Short mmCIF file of C-alpha atoms and ligand atoms in Angstrom, two decimals:
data_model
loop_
_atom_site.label_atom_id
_atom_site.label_comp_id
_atom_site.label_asym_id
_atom_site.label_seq_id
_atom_site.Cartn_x
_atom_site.Cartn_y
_atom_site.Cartn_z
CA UNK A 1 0.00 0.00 0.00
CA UNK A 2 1.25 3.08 -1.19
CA UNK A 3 0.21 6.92 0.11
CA UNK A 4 0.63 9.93 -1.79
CA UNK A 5 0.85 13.66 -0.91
CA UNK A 6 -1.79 15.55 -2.83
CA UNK A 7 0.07 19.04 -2.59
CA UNK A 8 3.39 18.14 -4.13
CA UNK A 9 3.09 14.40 -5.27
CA UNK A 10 5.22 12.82 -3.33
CA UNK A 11 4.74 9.34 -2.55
CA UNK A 12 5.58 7.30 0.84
CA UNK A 13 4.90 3.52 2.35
CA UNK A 14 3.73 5.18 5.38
CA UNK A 15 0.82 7.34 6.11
CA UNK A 16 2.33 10.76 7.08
CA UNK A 17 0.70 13.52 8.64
CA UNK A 18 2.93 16.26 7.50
CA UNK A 19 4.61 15.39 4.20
CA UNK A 20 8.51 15.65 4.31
CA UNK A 21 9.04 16.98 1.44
CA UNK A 22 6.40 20.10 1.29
CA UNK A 23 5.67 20.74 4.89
CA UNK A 24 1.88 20.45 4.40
CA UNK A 25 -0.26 18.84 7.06
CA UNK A 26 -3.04 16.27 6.12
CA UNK A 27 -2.26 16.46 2.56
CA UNK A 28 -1.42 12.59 2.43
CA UNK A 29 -3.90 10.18 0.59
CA UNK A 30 -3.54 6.69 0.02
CA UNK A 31 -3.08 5.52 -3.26
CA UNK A 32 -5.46 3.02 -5.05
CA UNK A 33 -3.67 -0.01 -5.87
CA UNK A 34 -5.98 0.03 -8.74
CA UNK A 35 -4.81 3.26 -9.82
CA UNK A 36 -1.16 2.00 -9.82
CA UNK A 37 -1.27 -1.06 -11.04
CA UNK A 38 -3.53 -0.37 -14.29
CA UNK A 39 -1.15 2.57 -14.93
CA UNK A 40 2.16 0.14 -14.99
CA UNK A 41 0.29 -2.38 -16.95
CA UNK A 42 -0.87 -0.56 -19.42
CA UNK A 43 2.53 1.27 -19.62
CA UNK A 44 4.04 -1.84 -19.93
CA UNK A 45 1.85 -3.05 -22.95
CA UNK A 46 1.53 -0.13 -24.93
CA UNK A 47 5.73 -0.67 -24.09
CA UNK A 48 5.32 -4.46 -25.20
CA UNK A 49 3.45 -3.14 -28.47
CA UNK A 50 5.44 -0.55 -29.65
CA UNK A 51 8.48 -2.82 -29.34
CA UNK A 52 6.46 -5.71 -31.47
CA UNK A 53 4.97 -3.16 -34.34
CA UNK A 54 7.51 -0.40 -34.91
CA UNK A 55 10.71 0.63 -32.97
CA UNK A 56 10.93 4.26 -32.36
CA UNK A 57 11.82 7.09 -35.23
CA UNK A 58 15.11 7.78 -35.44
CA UNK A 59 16.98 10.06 -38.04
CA UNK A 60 20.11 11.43 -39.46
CA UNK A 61 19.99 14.81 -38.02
CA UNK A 62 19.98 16.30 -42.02
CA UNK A 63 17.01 14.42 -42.58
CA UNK A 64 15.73 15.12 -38.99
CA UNK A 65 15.94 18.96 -39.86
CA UNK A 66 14.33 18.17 -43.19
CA UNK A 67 11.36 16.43 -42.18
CA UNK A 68 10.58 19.24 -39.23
CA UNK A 69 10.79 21.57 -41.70
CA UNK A 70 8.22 19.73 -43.96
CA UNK A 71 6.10 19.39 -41.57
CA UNK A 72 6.04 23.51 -40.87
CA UNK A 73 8.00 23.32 -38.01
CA UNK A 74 10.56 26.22 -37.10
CA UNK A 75 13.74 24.69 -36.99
CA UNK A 76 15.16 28.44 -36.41
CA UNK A 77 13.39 31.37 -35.37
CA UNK A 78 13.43 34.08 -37.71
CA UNK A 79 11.97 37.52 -37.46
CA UNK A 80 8.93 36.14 -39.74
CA UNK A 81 7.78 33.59 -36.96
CA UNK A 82 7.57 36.35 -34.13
CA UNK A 83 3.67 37.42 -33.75
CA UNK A 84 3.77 41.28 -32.22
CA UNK A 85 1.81 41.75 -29.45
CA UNK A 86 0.62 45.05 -30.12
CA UNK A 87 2.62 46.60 -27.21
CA UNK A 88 6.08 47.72 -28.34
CA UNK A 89 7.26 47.37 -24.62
CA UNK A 90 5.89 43.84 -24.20
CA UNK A 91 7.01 42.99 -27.74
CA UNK A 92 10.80 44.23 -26.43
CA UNK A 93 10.73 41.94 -23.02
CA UNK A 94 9.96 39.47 -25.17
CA UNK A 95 13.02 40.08 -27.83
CA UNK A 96 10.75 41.21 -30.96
CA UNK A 97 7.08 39.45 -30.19
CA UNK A 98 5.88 36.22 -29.35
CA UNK A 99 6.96 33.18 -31.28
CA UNK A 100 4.86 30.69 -32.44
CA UNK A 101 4.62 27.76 -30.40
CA UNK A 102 6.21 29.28 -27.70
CA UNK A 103 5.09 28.78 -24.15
CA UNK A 104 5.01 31.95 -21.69
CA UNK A 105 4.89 32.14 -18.07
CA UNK A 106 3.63 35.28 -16.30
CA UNK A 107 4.01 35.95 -13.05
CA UNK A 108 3.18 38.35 -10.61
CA UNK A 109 1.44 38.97 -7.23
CA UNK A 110 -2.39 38.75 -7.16
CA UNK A 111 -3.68 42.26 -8.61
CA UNK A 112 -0.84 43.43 -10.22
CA UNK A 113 -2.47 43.80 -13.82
CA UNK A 114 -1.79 40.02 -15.48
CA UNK A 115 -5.40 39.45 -15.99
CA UNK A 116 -5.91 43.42 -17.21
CA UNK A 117 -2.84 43.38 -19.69
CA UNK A 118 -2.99 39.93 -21.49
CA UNK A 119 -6.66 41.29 -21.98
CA UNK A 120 -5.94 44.02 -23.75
CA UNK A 121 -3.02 41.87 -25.59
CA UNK A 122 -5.71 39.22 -26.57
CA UNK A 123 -7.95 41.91 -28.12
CA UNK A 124 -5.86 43.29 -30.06
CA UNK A 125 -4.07 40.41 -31.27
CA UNK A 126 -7.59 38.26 -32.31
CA UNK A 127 -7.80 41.01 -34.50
CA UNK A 128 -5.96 38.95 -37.31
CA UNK A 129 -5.36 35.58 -35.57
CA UNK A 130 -7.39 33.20 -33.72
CA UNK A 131 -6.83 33.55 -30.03
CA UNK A 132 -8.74 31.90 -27.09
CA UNK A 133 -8.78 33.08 -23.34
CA UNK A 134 -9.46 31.09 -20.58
CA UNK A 135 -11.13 32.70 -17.64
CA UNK A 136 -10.38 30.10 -14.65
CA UNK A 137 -10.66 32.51 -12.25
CA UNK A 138 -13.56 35.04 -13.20
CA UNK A 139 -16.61 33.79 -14.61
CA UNK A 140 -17.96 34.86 -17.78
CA UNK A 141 -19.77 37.89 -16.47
CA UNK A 142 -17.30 39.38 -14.90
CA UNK A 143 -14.90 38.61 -17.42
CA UNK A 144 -17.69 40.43 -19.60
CA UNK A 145 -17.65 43.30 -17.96
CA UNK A 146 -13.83 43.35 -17.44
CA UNK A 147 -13.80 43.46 -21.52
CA UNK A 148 -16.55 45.76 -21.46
CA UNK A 149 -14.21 48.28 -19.66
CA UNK A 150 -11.43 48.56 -21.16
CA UNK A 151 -12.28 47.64 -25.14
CA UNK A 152 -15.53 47.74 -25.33
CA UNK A 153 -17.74 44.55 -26.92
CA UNK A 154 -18.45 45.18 -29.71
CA UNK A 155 -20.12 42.75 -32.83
CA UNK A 156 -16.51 42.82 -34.39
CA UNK A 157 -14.61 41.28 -31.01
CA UNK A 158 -13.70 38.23 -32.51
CA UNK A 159 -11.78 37.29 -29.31
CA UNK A 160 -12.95 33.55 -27.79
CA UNK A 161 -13.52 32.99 -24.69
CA UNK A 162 -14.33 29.80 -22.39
CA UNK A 163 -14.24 29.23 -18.31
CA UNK A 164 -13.19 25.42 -18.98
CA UNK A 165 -11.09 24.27 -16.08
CA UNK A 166 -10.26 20.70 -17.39
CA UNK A 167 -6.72 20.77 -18.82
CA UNK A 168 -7.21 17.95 -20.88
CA UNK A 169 -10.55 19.62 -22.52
CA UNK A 170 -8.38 22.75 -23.23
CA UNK A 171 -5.50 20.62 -24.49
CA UNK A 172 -8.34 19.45 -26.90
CA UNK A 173 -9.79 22.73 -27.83
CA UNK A 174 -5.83 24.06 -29.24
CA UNK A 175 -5.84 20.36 -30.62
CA UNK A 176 -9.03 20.80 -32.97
CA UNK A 177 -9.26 24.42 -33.33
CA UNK A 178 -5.80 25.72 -34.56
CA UNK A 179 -5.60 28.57 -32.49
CA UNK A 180 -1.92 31.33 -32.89
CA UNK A 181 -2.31 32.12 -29.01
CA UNK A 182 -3.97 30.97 -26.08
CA UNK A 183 -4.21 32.77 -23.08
CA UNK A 184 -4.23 30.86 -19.54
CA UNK A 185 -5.59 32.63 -16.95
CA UNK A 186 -4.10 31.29 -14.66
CA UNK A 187 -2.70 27.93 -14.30
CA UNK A 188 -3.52 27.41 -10.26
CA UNK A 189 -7.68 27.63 -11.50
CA UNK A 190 -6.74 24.58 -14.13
CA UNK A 191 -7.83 21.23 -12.90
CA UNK A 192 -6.16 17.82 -14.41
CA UNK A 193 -8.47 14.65 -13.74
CA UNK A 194 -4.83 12.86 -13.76
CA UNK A 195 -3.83 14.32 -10.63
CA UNK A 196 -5.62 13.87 -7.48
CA UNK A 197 -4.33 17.46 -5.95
CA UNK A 198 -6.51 20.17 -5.61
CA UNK A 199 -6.54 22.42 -8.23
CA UNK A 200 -3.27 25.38 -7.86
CA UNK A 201 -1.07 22.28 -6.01
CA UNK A 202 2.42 21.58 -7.21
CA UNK A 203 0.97 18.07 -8.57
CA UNK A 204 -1.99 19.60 -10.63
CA UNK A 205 0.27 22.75 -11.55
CA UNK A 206 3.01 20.22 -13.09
CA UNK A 207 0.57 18.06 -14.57
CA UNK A 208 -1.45 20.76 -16.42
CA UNK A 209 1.70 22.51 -17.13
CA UNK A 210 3.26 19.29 -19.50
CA UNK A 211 -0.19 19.11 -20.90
CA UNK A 212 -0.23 22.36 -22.37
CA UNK A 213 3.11 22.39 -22.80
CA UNK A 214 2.88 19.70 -25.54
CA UNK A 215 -0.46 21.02 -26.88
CA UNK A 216 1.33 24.39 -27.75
CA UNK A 217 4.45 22.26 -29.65
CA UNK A 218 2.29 19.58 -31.29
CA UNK A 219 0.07 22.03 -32.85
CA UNK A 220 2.37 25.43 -33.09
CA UNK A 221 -0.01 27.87 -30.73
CA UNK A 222 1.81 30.30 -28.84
CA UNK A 223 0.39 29.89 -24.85
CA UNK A 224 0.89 32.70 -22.35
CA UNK A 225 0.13 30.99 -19.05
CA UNK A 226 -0.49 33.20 -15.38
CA UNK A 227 0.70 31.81 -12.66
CA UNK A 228 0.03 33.74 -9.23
CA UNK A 229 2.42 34.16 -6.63
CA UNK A 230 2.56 36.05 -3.51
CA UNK A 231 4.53 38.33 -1.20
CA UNK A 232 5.57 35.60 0.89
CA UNK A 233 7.25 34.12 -2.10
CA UNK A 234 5.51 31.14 -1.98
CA UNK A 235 6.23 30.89 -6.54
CA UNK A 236 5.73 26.90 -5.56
CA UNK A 237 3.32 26.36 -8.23
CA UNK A 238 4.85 28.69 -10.81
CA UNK A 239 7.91 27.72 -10.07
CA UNK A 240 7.80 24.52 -10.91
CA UNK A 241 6.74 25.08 -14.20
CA UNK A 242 10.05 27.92 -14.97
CA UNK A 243 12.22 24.89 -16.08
CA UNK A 244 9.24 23.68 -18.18
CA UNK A 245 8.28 26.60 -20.41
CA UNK A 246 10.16 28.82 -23.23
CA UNK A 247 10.13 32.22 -21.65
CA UNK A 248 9.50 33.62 -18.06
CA UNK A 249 8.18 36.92 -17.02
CA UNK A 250 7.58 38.78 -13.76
CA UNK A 251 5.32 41.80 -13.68
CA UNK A 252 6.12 44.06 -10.32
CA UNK A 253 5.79 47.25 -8.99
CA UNK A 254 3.82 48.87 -5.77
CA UNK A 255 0.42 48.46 -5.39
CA UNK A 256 -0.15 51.84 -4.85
CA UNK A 257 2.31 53.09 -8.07
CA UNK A 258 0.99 53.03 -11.06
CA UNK A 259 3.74 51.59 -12.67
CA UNK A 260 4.50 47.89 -13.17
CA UNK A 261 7.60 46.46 -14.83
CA UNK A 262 7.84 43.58 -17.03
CA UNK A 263 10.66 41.61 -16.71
CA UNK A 264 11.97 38.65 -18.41
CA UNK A 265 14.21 35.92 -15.93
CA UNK A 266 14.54 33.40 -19.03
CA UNK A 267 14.32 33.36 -22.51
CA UNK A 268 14.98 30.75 -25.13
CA UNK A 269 14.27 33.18 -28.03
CA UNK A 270 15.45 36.57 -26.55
CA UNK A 271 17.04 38.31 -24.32
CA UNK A 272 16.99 38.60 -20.64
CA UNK A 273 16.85 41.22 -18.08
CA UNK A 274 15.21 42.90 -20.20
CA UNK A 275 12.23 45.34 -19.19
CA UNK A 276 9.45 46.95 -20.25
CA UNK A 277 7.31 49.71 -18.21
CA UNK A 278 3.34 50.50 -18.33
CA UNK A 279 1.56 52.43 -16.15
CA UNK A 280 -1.97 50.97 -14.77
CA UNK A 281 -4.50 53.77 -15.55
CA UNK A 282 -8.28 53.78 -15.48
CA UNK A 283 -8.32 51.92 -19.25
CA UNK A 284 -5.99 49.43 -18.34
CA UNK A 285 -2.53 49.09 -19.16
CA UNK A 286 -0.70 52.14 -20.79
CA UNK A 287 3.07 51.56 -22.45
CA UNK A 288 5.46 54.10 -20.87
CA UNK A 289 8.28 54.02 -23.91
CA UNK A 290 10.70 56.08 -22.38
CA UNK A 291 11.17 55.03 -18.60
CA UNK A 292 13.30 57.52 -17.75
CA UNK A 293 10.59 59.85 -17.23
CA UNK A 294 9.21 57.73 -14.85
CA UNK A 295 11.82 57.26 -12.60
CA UNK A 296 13.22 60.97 -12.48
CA UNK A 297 10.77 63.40 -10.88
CA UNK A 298 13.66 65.56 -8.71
CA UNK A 299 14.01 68.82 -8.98
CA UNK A 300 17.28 68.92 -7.48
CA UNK A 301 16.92 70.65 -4.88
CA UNK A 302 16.42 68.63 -1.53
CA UNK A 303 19.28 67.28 0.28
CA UNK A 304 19.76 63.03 -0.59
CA UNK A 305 18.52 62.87 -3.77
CA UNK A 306 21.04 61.90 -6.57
CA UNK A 307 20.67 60.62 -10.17
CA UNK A 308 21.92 57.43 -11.18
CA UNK A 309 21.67 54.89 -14.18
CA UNK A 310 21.25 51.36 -14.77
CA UNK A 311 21.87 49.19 -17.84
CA UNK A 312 18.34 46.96 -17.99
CA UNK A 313 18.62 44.47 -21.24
CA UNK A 314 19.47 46.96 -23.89
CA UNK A 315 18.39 49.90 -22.59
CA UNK A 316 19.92 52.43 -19.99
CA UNK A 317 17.35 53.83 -17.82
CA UNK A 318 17.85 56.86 -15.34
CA UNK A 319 16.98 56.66 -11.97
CA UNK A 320 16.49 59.05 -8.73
CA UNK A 321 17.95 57.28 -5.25
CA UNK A 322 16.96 58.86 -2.47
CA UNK A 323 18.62 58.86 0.89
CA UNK A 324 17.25 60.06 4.13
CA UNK A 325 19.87 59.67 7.78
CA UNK A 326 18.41 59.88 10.87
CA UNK A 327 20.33 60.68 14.34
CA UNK A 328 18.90 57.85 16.33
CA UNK A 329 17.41 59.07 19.97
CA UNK A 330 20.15 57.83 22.47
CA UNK A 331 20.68 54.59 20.48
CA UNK A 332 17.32 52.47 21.98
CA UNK A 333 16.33 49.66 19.89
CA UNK A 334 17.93 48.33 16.94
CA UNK A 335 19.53 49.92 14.31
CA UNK A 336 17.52 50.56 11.00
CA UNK A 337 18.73 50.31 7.09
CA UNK A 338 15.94 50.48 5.39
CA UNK A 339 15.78 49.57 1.55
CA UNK A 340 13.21 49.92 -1.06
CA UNK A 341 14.24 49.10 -4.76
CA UNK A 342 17.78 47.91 -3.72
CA UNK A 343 19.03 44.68 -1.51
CA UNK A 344 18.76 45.50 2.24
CA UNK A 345 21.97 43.12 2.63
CA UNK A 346 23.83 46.19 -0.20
CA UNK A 347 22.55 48.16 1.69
CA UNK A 348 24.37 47.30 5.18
CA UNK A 349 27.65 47.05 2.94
CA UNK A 350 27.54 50.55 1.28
CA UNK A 351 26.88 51.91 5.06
CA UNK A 352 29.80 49.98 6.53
CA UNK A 353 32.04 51.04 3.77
CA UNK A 354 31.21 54.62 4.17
CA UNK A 355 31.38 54.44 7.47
CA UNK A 356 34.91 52.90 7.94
CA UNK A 357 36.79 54.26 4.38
CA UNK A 358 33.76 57.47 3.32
CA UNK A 359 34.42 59.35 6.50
CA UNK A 360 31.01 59.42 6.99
CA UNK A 361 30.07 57.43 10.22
CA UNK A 362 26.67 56.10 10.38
CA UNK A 363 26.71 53.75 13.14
CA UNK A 364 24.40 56.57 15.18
CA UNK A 365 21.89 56.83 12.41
CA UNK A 366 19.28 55.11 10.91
CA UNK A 367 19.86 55.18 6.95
CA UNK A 368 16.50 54.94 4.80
CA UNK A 369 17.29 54.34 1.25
CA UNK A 370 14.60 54.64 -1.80
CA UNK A 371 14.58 54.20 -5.29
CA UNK A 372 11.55 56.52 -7.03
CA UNK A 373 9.23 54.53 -8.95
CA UNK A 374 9.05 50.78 -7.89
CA UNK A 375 12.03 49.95 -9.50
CA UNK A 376 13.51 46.80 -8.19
CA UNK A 377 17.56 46.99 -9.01
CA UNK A 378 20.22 44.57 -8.84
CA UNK A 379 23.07 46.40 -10.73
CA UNK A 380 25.35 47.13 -8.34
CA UNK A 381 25.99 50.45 -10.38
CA UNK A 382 23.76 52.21 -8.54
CA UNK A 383 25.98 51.68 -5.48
CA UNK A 384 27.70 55.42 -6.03
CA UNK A 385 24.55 57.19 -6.47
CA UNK A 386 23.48 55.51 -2.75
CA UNK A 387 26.64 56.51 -1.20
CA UNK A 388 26.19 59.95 -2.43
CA UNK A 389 22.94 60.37 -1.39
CA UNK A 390 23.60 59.09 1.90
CA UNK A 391 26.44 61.55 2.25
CA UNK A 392 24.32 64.46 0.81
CA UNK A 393 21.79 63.57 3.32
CA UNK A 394 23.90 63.66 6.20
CA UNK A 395 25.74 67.05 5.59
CA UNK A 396 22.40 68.31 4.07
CA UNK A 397 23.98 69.14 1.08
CA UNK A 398 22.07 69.20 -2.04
CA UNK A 399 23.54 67.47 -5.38
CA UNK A 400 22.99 68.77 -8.52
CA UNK A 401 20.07 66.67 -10.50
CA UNK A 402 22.54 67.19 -13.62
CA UNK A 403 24.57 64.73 -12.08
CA UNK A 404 24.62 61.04 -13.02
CA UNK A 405 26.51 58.53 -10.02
CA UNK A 406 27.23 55.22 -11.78
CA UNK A 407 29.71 52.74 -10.21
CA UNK A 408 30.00 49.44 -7.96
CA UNK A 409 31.71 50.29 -4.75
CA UNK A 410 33.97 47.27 -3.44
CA UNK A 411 35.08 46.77 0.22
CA UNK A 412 38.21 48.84 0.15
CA UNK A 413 36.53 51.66 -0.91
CA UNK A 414 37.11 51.35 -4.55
CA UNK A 415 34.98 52.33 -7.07
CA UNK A 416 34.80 50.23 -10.18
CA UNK A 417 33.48 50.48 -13.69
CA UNK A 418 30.46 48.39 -14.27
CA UNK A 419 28.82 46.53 -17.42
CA UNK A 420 27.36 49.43 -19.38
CA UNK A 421 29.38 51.91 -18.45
CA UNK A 422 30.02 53.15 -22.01
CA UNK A 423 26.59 52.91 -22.93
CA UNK A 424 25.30 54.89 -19.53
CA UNK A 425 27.96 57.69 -20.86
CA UNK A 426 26.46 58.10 -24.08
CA UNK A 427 23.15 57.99 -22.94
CA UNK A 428 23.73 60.68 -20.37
CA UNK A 429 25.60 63.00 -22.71
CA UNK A 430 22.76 62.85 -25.39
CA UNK A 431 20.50 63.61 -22.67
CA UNK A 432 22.58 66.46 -21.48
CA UNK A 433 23.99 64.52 -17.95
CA UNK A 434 27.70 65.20 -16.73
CA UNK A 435 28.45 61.16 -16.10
CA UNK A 436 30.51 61.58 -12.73
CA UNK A 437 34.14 60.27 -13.78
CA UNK A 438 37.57 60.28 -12.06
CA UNK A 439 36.03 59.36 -8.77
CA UNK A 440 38.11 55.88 -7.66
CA UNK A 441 37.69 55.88 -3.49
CA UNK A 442 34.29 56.50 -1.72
CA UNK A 443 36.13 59.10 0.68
CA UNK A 444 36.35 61.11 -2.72
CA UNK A 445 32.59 61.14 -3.07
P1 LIG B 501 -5.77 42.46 -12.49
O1 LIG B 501 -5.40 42.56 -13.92
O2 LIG B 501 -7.06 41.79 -12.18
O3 LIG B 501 -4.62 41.77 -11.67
P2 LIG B 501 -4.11 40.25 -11.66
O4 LIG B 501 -4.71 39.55 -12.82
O5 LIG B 501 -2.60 40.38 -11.75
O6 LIG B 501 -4.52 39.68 -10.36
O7 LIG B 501 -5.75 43.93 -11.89
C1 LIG B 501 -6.54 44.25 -10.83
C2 LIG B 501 -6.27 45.63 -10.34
O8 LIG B 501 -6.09 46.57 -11.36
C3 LIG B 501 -7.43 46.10 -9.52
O9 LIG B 501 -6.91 46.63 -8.32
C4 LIG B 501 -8.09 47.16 -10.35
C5 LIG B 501 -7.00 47.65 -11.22
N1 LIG B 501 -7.43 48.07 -12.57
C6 LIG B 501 -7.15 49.36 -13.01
O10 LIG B 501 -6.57 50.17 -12.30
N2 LIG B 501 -7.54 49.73 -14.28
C7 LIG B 501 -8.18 48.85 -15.12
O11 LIG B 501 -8.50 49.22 -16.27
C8 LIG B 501 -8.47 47.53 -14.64
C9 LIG B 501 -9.17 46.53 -15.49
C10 LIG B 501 -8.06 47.18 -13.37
MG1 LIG B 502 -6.11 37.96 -12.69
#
């Protein structure tokens, strides 16, 4: 006798009442011996016949290449395969559009405008191809009314539209209908009668995932597929499926800014770490084409705010950090470094550096550190522009907003050129920045 967990899948010979290897309680279920034995059996005959009637294809890989591209399929991708989305800035993340057959995860926390932008990306695109959306988690009339909102149904929508939850009766759908896109929304709503979970567990997520994973390559229909995560960081569903599809993006931002950022973490047809920025508005989803904008709203006058720039994908974007240093009353409780838009843990190493090598000592302060607009960076070339707004906030010293900081500070002090640096340059000149140069120890700062 067998038992399985019904959260992640995992099996056991005992009955356990928190699984080992998810940490859920009460998710174990014991496992028909039906179940299990019909499944090897028949696995083991269809094995038996295939090995009496034909032994499996195998090719010369010139013929192999041939024969896929008989058949239609793209052995390369070439700009002509790429489908635009009608966004330039999702088109970008993307590397040029989505490409047939490919499979898309989006991710993002609950609210942050998946359902509202691959909406509006749908519409547009079933314009001149056949697309289908799946409404898992809204029902049709408030999917309705969602449309209603921001296009407007109208007797030409030719957009389709179903709130199936059986995987395998989807699967079928892209099988007999030929659709160029389907839209999954979202994966944790899809329900497999092949997995015993409940429907968003890692079993049914992985098990709907390979299902419409091979729809989209059998029959060359592109599938964007939601997957919901939340601030805890509990991506387990999603996460499993990141090794699984072509192309991962993260949408993000503050759920009181209206701007979100599109991000792609992997990419087997484009680049990475590349973004693209919207801003939520009333209508839905607006493309913010130069980002910049954004993310610089000083006027250059208050003490702690400095400009800085950072290299995402192709394109160098210019940021405002903003530093504010506290005296902290007689020293009670613990000290605070606070960090929004950059690692906390960069954070605690730009203030010790400044403190020991900068001449600046901060151990009696509390530093908070912000980066305007939502932006989430990881380019350690924004580490000058913190140091210099931390210095500019404790000597309450204004910088000028002409100013561009870029540069990785080490643990000596030193300041080194980062990735981009040439690029951030030209950028800033064109723009009519002075790039700070010539700087090579934080106590120059
Ligand atoms: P939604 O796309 O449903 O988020 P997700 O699918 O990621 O969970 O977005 C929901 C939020 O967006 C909700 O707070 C309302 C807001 N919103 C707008 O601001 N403008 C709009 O046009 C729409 C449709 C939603
Ligand atoms: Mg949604």
């Amino acid at each position: 006798m067998k038992y399985q967990c019904n959260n992640c899948g995992a099996q056991s010979l005992m009955w356990e009442g928190k699984c080992s290897s998810c940490n859920e309680w009460g998710t174990y279920e014991e496992l028909a011996e039906t179940e299990s034995s019909t499944k090897s059996s028949k696995s083991s005959a269809s094995h038996n016949n295939s090995l009496q009637t034909k032994p499996a294809e195998k090719l010369v890989i010139s013929e192999f290449y041939n024969s896929k591209k008989k058949k239609g399929a793209k052995a390369k991708v070439d700009s002509h395969s790429r489908i635009s989305t009608g966004f330039s800035e999702f088109d970008r993340v993307l590397g040029g559009g989505i490409v047939e057959g490919e499979v898309i995860l989006l991710s993002g926390e609950p609210g942050i405008g998946k359902s509202t932008i691959l909406l509006q990306l749908s519409d547009l695109l079933s314009k001149g191809k056949k697309v289908l959306y799946v409404s898992g988690e809204e029902s049709s009339a408030q999917f309705a009314n969602r449309y209603d909102r921001l296009v407007g149904i109208t007797e030409s929508s030719k957009l389709e539209v179903t709130t199936e939850i059986d995987t395998d009766a989807i699967a079928s759908m892209i099988e007999n209908e030929g659709y160029d896109m389907v839209v999954i929304d979202s994966i944790q709503s899809l329900q497999s009668p092949r997995s015993r979970g409940y429907p968003g567990s890692i079993s049914q997520v992985r098990i709907s995932g390979q299902t419409l994973m091979r729809a989209a390559k059998d029959n060359n229909t592109a599938i964007l597929i939601v997957g919901q995560i939340n601030k805890e960081g509990s991506i387990a569903g999603p996460k499993v499926l990141e090794h699984l599809v072509d192309c991962v993006l993260y949408m993000e931002g503050e759920k009181f800014n209206a701007f979100r950022i599109l991000r792609s973490m992997k990419n087997r047809f484009g680049p990475t770490n590349e973004i693209g920025v919207f801003e939520m508005t009333g209508g839905g989803m607006v493309e913010v084409t130069n980002p910049s904008e954004v993310f610089l709203q000083s006027d250059g006058n208050a003490s702690g705010s400095v400009v800085s720039a950072t290299l995402q994908g192709s394109r160098v974007v210019f940021i405002e950090v903003q530093a504010l240093c506290v005296e902290r009353d007689g020293g009670a409780g613990p000290m605070r470094r606070v960090a929004n838009g950059i690692k906390k843990s960069r954070l605690e190493m730009l203030c010790a550096v400044l403190s020991k090598r900068g001449g600046v000592f901060l151990g009696d302060k509390d530093v908070f550190v912000n980066v305007v607009g939502g932006l989430n960076i990881a380019d350690p070339a924004v580490d000058l522009a913190v140091v210099a707004a931390i210095k500019s906030s404790v000597k309450d010293n204004p910088v000028s907003n002409k100013k561009v900081f870029v540069g990785e500070i080490g643990l000596t002090g030193e300041i080194r050129k980062t990735v981009g640096r040439d690029l951030v340059e030209k950028e800033g000149k064109r723009l009519g920045y002075e790039v700070v140069t010539g700087v090579r120890y934080v106590g120059k700062v």
